[in-house]
PDB file of C-alpha atoms in Angstrom:
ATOM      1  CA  UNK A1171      54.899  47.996  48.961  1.00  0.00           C
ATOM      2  CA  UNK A1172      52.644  45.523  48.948  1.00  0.00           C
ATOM      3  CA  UNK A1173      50.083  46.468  46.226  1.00  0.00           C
ATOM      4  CA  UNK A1174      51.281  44.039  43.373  1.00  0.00           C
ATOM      5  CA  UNK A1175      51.144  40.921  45.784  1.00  0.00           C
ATOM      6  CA  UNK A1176      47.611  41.791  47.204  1.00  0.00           C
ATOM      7  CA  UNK A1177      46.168  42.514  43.378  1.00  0.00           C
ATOM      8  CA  UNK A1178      44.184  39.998  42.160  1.00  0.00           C
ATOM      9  CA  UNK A1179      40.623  38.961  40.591  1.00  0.00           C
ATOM     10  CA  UNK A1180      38.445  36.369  41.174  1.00  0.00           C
ATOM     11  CA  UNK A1181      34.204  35.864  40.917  1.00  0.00           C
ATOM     12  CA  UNK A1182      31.540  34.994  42.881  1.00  0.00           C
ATOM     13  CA  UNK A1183      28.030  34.070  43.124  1.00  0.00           C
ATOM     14  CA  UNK A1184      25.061  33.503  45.312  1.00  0.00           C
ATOM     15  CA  UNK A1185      21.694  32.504  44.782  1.00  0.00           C
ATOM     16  CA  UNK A1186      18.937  34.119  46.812  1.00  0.00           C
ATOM     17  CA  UNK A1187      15.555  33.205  46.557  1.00  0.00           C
ATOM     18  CA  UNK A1188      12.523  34.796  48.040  1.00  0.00           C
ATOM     19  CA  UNK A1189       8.673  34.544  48.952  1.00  0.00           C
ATOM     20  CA  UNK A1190       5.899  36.381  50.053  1.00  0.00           C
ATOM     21  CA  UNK A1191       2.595  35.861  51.386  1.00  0.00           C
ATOM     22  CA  UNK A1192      -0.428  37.805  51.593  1.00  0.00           C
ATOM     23  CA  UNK A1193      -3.964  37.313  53.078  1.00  0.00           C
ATOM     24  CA  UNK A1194      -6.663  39.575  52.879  1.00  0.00           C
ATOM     25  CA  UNK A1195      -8.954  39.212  56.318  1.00  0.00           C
ATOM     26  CA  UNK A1196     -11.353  41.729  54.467  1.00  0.00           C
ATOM     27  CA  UNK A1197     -10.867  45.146  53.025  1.00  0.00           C
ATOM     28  CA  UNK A1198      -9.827  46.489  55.690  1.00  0.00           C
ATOM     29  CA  UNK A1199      -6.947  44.411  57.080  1.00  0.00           C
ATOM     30  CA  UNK A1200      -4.514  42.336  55.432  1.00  0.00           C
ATOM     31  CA  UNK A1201      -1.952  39.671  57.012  1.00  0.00           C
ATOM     32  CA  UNK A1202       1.358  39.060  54.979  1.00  0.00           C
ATOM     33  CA  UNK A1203       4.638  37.146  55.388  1.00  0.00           C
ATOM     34  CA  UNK A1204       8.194  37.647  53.456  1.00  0.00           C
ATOM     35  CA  UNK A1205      11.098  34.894  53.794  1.00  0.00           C
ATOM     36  CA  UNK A1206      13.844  34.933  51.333  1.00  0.00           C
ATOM     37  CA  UNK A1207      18.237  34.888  51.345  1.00  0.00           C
ATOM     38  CA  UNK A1208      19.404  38.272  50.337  1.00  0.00           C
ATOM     39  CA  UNK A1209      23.813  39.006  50.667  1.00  0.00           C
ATOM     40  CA  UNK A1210      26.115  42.198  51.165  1.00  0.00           C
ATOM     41  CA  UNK A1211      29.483  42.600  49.433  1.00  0.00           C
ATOM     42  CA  UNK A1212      32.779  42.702  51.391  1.00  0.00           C
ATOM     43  CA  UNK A1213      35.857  45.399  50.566  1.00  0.00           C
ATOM     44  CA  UNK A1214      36.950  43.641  47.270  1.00  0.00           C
ATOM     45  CA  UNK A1215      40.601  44.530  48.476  1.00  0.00           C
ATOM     46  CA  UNK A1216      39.998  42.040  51.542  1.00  0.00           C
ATOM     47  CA  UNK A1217      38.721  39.484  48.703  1.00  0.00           C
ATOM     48  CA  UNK A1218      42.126  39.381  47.237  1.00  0.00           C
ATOM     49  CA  UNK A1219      44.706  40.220  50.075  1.00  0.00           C
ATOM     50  CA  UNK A1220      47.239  37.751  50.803  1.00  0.00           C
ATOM     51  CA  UNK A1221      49.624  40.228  52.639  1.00  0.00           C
ATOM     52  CA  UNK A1222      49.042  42.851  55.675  1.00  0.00           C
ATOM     53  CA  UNK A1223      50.534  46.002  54.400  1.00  0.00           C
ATOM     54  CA  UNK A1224      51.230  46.792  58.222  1.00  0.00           C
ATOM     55  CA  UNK A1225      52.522  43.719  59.952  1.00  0.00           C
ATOM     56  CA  UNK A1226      53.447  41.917  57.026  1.00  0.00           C
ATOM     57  CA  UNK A1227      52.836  38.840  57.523  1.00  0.00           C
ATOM     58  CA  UNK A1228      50.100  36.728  55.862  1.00  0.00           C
ATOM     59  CA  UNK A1229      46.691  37.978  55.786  1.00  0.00           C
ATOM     60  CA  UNK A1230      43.128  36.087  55.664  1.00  0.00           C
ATOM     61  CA  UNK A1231      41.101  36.418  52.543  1.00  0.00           C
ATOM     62  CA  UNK A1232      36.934  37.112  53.056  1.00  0.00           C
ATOM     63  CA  UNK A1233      34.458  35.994  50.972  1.00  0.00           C
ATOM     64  CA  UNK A1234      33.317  38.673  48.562  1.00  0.00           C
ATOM     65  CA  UNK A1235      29.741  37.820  49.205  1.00  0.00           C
ATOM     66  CA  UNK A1236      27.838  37.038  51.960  1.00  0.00           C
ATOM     67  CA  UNK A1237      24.852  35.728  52.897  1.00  0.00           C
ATOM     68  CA  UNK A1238      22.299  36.473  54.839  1.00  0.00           C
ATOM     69  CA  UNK A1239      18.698  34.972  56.054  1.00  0.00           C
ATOM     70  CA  UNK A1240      15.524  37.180  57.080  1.00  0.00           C
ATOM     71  CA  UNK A1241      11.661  37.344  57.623  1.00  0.00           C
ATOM     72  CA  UNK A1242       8.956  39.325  58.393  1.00  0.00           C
ATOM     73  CA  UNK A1243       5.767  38.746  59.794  1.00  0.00           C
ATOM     74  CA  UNK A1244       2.795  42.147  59.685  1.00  0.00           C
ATOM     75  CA  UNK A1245      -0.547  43.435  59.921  1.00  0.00           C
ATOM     76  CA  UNK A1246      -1.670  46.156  57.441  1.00  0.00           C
ATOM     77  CA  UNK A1247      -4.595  48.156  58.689  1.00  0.00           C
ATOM     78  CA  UNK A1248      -6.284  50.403  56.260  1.00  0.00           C
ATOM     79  CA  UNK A1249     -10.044  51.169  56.942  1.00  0.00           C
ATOM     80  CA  UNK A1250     -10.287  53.924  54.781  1.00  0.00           C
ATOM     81  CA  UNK A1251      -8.045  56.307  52.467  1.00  0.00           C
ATOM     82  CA  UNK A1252      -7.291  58.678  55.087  1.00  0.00           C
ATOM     83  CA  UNK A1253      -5.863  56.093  57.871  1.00  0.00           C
ATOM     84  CA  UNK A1254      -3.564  53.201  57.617  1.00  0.00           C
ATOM     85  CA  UNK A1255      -1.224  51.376  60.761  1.00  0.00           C
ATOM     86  CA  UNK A1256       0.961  48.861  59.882  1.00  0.00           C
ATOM     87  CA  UNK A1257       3.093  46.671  62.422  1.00  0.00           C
ATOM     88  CA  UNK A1258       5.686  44.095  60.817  1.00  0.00           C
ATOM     89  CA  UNK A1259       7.630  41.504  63.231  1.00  0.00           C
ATOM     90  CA  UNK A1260      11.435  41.020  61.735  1.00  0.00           C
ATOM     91  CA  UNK A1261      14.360  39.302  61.802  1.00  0.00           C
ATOM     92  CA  UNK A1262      17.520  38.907  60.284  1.00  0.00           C
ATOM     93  CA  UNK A1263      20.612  36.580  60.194  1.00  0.00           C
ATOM     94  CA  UNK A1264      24.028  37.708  58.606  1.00  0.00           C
ATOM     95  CA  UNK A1265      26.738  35.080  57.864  1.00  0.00           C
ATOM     96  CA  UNK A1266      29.529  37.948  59.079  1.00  0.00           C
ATOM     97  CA  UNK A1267      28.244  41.377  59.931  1.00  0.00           C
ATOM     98  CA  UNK A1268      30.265  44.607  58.706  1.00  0.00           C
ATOM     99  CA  UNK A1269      32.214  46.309  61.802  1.00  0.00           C
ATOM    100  CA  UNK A1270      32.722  50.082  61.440  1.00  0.00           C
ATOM    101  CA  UNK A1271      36.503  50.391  62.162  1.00  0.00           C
ATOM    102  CA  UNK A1272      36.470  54.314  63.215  1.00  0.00           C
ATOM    103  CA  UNK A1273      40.350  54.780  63.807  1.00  0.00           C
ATOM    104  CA  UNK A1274      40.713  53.691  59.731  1.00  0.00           C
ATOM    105  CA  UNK A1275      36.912  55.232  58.672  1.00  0.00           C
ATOM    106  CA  UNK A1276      36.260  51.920  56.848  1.00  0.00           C
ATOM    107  CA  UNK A1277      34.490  48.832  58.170  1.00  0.00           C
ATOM    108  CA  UNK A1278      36.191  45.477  58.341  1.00  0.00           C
ATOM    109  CA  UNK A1279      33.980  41.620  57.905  1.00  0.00           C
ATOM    110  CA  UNK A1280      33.195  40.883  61.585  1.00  0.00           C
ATOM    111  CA  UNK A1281      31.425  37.865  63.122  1.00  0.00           C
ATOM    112  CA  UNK A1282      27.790  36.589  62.242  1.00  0.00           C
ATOM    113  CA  UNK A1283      24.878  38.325  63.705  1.00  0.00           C
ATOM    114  CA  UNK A1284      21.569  38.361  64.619  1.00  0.00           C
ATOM    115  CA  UNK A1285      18.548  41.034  64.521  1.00  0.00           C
ATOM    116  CA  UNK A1286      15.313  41.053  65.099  1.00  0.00           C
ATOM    117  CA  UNK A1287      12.489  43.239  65.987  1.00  0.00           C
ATOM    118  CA  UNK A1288       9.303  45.367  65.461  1.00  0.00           C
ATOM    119  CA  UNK A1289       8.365  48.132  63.418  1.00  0.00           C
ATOM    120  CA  UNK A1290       5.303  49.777  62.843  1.00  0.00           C
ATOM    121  CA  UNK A1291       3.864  52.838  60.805  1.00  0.00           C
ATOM    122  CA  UNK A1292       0.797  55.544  61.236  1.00  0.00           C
ATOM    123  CA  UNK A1293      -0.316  57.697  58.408  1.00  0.00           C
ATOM    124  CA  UNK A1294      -3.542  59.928  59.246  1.00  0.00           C
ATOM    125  CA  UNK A1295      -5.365  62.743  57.190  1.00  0.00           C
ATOM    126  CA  UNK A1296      -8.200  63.815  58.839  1.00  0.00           C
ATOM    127  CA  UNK A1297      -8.836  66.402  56.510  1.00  0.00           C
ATOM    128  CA  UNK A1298      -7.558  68.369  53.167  1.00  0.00           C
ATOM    129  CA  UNK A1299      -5.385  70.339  55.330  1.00  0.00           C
ATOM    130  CA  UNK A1300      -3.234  68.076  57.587  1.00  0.00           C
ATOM    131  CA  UNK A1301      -1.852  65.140  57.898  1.00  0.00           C
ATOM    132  CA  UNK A1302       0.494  62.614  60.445  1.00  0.00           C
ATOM    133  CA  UNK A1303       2.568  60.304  60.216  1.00  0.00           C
ATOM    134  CA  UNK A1304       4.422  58.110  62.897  1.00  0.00           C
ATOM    135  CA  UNK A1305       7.182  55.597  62.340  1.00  0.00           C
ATOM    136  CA  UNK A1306       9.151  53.430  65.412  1.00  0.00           C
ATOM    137  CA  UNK A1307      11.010  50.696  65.496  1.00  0.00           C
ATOM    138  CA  UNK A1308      12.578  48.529  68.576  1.00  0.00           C
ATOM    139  CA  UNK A1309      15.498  45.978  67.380  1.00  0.00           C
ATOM    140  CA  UNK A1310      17.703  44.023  69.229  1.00  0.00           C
ATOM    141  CA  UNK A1311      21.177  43.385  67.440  1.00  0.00           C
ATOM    142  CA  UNK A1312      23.665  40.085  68.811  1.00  0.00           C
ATOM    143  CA  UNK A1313      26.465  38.416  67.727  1.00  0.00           C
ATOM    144  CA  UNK A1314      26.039  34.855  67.384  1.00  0.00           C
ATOM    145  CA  UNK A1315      28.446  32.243  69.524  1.00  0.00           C
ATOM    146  CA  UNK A1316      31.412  32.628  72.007  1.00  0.00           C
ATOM    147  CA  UNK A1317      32.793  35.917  71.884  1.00  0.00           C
ATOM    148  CA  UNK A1318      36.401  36.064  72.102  1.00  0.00           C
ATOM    149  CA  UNK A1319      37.966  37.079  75.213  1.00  0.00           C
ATOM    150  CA  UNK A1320      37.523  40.493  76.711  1.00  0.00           C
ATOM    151  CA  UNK A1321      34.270  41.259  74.169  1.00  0.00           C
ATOM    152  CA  UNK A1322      30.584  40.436  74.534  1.00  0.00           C
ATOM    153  CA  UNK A1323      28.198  39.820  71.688  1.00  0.00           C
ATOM    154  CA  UNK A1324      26.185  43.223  71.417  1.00  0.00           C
ATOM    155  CA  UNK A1325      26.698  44.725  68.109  1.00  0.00           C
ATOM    156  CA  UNK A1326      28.536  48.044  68.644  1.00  0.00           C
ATOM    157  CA  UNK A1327      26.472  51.682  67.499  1.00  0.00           C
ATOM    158  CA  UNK A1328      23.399  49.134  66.516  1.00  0.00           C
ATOM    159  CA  UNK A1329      20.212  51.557  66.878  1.00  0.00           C
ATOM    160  CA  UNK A1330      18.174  49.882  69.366  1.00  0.00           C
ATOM    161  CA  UNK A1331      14.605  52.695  69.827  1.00  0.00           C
ATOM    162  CA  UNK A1332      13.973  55.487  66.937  1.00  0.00           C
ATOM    163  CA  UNK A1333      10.842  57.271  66.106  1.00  0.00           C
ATOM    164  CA  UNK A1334      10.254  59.599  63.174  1.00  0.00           C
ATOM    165  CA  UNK A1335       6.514  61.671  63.182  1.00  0.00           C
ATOM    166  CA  UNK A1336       5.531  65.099  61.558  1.00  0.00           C
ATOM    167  CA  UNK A1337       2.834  67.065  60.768  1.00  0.00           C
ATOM    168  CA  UNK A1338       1.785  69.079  57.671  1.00  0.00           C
ATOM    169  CA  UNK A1339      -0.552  71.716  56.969  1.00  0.00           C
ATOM    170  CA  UNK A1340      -1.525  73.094  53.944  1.00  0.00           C
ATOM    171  CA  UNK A1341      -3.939  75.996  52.564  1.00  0.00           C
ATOM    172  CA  UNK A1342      -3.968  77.139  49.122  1.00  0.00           C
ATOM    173  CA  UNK A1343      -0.033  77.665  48.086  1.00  0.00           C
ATOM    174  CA  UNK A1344       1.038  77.867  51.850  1.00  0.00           C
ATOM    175  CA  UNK A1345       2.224  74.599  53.224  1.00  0.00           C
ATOM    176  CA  UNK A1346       4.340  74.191  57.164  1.00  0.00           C
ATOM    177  CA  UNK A1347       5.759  70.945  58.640  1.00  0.00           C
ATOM    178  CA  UNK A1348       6.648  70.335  61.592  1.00  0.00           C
ATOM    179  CA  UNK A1349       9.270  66.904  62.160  1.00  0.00           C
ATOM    180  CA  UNK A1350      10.444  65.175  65.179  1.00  0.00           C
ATOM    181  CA  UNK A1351      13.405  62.646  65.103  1.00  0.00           C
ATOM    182  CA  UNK A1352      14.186  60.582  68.295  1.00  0.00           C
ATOM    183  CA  UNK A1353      17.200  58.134  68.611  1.00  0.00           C
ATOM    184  CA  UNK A1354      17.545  55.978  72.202  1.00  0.00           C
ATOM    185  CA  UNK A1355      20.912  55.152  73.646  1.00  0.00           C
ATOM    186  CA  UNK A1356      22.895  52.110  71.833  1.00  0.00           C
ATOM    187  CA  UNK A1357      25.778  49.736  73.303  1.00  0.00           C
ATOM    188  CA  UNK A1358      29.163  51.505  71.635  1.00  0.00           C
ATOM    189  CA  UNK A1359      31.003  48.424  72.447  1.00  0.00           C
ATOM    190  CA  UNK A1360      30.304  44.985  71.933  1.00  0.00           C
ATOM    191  CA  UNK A1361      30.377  44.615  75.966  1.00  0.00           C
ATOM    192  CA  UNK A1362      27.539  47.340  76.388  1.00  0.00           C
ATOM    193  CA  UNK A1363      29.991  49.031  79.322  1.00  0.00           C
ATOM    194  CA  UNK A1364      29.514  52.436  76.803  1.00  0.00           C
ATOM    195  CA  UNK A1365      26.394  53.556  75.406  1.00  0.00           C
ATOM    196  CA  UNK A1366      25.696  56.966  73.643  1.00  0.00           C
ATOM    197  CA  UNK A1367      23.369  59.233  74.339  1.00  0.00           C
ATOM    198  CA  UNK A1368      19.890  60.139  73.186  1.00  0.00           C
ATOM    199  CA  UNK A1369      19.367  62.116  71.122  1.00  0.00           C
ATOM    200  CA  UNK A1370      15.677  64.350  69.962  1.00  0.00           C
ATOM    201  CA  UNK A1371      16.089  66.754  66.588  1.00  0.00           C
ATOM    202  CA  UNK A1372      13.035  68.801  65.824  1.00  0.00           C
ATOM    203  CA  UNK A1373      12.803  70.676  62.661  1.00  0.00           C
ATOM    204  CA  UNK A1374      10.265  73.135  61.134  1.00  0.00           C
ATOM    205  CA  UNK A1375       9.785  74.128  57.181  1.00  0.00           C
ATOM    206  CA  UNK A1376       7.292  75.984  55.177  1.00  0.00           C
ATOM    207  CA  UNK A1377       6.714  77.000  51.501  1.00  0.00           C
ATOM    208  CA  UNK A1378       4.676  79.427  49.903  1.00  0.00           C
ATOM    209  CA  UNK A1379       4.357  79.255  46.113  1.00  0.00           C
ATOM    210  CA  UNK A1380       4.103  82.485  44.462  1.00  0.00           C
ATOM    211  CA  UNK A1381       3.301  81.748  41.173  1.00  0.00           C
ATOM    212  CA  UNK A1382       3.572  78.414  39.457  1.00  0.00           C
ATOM    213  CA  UNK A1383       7.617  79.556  38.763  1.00  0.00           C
ATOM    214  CA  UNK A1384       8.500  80.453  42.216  1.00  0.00           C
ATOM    215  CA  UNK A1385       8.589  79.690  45.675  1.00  0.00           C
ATOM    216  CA  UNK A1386       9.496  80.896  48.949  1.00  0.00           C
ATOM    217  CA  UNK A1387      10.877  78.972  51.637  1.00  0.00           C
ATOM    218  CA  UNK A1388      11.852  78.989  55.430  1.00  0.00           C
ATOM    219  CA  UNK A1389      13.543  76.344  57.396  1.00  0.00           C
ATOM    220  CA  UNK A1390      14.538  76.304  61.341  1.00  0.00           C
ATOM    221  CA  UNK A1391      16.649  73.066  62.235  1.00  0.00           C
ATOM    222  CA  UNK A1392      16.940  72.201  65.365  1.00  0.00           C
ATOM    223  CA  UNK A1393      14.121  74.280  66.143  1.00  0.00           C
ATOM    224  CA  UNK A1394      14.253  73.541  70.140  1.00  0.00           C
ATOM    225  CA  UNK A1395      17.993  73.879  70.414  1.00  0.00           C
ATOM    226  CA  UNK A1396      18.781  69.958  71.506  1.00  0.00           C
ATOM    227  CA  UNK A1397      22.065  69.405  72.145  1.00  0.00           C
ATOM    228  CA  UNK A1398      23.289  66.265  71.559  1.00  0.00           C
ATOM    229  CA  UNK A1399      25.405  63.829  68.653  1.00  0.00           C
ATOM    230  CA  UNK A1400      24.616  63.131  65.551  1.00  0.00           C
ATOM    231  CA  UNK A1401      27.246  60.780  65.599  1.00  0.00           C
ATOM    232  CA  UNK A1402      29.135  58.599  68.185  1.00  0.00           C
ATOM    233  CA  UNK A1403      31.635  55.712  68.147  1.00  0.00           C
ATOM    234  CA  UNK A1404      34.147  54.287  71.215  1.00  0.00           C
ATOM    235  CA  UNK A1405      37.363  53.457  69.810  1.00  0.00           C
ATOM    236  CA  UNK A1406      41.289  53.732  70.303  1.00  0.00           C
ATOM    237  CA  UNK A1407      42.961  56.582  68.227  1.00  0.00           C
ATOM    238  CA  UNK A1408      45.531  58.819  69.001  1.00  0.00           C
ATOM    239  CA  UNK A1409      45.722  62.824  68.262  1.00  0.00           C
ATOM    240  CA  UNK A1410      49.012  63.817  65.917  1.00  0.00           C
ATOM    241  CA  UNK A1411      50.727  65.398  68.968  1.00  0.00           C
ATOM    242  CA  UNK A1412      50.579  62.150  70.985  1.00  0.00           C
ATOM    243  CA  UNK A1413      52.389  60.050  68.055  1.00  0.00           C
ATOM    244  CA  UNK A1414      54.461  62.671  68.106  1.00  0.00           C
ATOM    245  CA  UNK A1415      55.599  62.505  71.325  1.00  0.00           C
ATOM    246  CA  UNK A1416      55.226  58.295  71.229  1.00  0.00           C
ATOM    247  CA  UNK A1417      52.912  59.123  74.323  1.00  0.00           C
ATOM    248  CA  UNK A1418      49.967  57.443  72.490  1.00  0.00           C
ATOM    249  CA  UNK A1419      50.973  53.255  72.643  1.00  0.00           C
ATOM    250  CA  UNK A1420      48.131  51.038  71.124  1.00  0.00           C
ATOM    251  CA  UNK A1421      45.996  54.198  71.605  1.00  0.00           C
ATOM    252  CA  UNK A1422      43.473  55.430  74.044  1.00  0.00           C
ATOM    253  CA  UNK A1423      39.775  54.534  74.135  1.00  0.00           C
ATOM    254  CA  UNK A1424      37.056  57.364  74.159  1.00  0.00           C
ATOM    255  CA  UNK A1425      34.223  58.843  72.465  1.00  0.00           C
ATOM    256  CA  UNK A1426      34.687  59.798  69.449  1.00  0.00           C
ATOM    257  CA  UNK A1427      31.023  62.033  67.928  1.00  0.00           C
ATOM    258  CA  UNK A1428      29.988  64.887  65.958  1.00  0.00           C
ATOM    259  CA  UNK A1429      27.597  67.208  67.497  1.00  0.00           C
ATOM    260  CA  UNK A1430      23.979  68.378  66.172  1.00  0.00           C
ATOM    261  CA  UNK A1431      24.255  71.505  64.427  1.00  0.00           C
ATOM    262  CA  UNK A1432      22.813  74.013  66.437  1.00  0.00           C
ATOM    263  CA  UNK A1433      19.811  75.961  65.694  1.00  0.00           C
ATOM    264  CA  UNK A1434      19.881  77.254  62.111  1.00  0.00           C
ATOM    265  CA  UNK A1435      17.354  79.143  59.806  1.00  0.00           C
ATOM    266  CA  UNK A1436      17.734  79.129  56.188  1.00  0.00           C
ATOM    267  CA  UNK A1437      15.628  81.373  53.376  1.00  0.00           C
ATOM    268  CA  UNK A1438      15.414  80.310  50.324  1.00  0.00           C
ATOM    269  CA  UNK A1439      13.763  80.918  46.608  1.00  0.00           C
ATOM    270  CA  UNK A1440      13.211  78.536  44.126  1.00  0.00           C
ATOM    271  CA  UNK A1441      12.358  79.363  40.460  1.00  0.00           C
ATOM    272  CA  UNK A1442      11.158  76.587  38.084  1.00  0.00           C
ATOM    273  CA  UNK A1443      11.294  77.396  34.267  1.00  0.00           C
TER     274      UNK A1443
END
């Protein structure tokens, strides 16, 4: 109904400059620091609206671009070929931060944000057959300014703790790996009343190359059987027999997720002409 009257076109532009700085202690560790402007595009549809196809009544236009501010401050470790740690410092600023609006499965312009945090890498070989890595990373995720009433300024289903590490061996055509994924509870709403659950994945995969064509392969996910979500939001929503029945209102809040797939082995052969 309201299609023709919320069509439109338009243009925009941002500039978004950048630096970097690097200093080399000696050869075996290195201070750098990046500053810059970057941006992320809005729904064009919300760039041209003028009418709510719901309510109708007049609806607010958002920018199709916007900006946001960051830096990072790290320490690259590398004393030899076979070892390297690096730790980076971070922050970021967002003029309007993108809300995931789960009831709709699209994400709406919300208010501006702030992140910042620390993140720091591992990679080890100690010899020609195996080798580690580590990755983790701590953030901390906040609106910026007075919240309206009845919310807070934590940025709903922002990751606050995950670590990645693995482990591969290899010998002749017969490699195995080993990964472990860890995710820490996060606020689901922007008062931090709900939070999700961890959540710990551990998955196992080898190959074996027969011949330079083909290879075998096995794969176990989930290899210890976690339960847990993959995915989990907080929102209102109704099922179809509660609008059927008008028993539903504004809707009901809970917990809406999809759970890790249980434990699963897959075979498979790959030929390469």
């Amino acid at each position: 109904m309201y299609g023709p009257v919320n069509s439109g076109s338009g243009n925009d532009a941002i500039v978004t400059p950048k630096a970097g700085l690097a200093f080399t202690v000696n050869p075996a560790n290195e201070l750098y620091l990046n500053a810059g402007t970057g941006f992320h595009g809005n729904d064009v549809r919300g760039a041209t609206i003028t009418v709510d196809p719901q309510s109708g009544l007049p609806a607010e236009r958002v920018p199709a671009l916007v900006k946001g501010h960051g830096a990072e401050l790290g320490w690259r470790f590398q004393p030899s070929e076979q070892f390297s740690l690096t730790t980076a410092l971070w922050m970021l600023n967002l003029d309007s931060e993108l809300v995931y609006v789960g009831d709709a499965g699209t994400t709406e312009p919300g208010r501006p944000s702030n992140r910042r945090g620390i993140e720091a890498t591992m990679r080890w070989m100690p010899s020609s057959h195996w080798s580690f890595d580590v990755d983790a990373a701590l953030s901390r995720a906040r609106f910026r300014g007075t919240p309206p009433e009845g919310e807070g300024n934590y940025i709903d289903n922002a990751i606050e703790t995950a670590v990645s590490a693995g482990v591969v061996w290899t010998s002749g055509p017969l490699m195995a790996t080993l990964r472990l994924r860890y995710m820490g509870p996060r606020a689901l709403d922007t008062t931090n009343t709900v939070r999700s659950s961890s959540t710990t994945l551990l998955n196992f995969g080898s190959r074996y190359a027969v011949n330079k064509n083909l290879s075998l392969g096995l794969d176990v996910f989930n290899l210890a059987g976690s339960k847990g979500n993959d995915i989990e939001y907080f929102y209102a929503s109704c099922t179809a027999g509660e609008v059927a029945r008008g028993a539903c209102g504004s809707g009901i809040d809970d917990r809406h997720i999809h759970p890790m797939e249980p434990r699963t082995v897959r075979v498979s052969a790959r030929w390469t002409f």
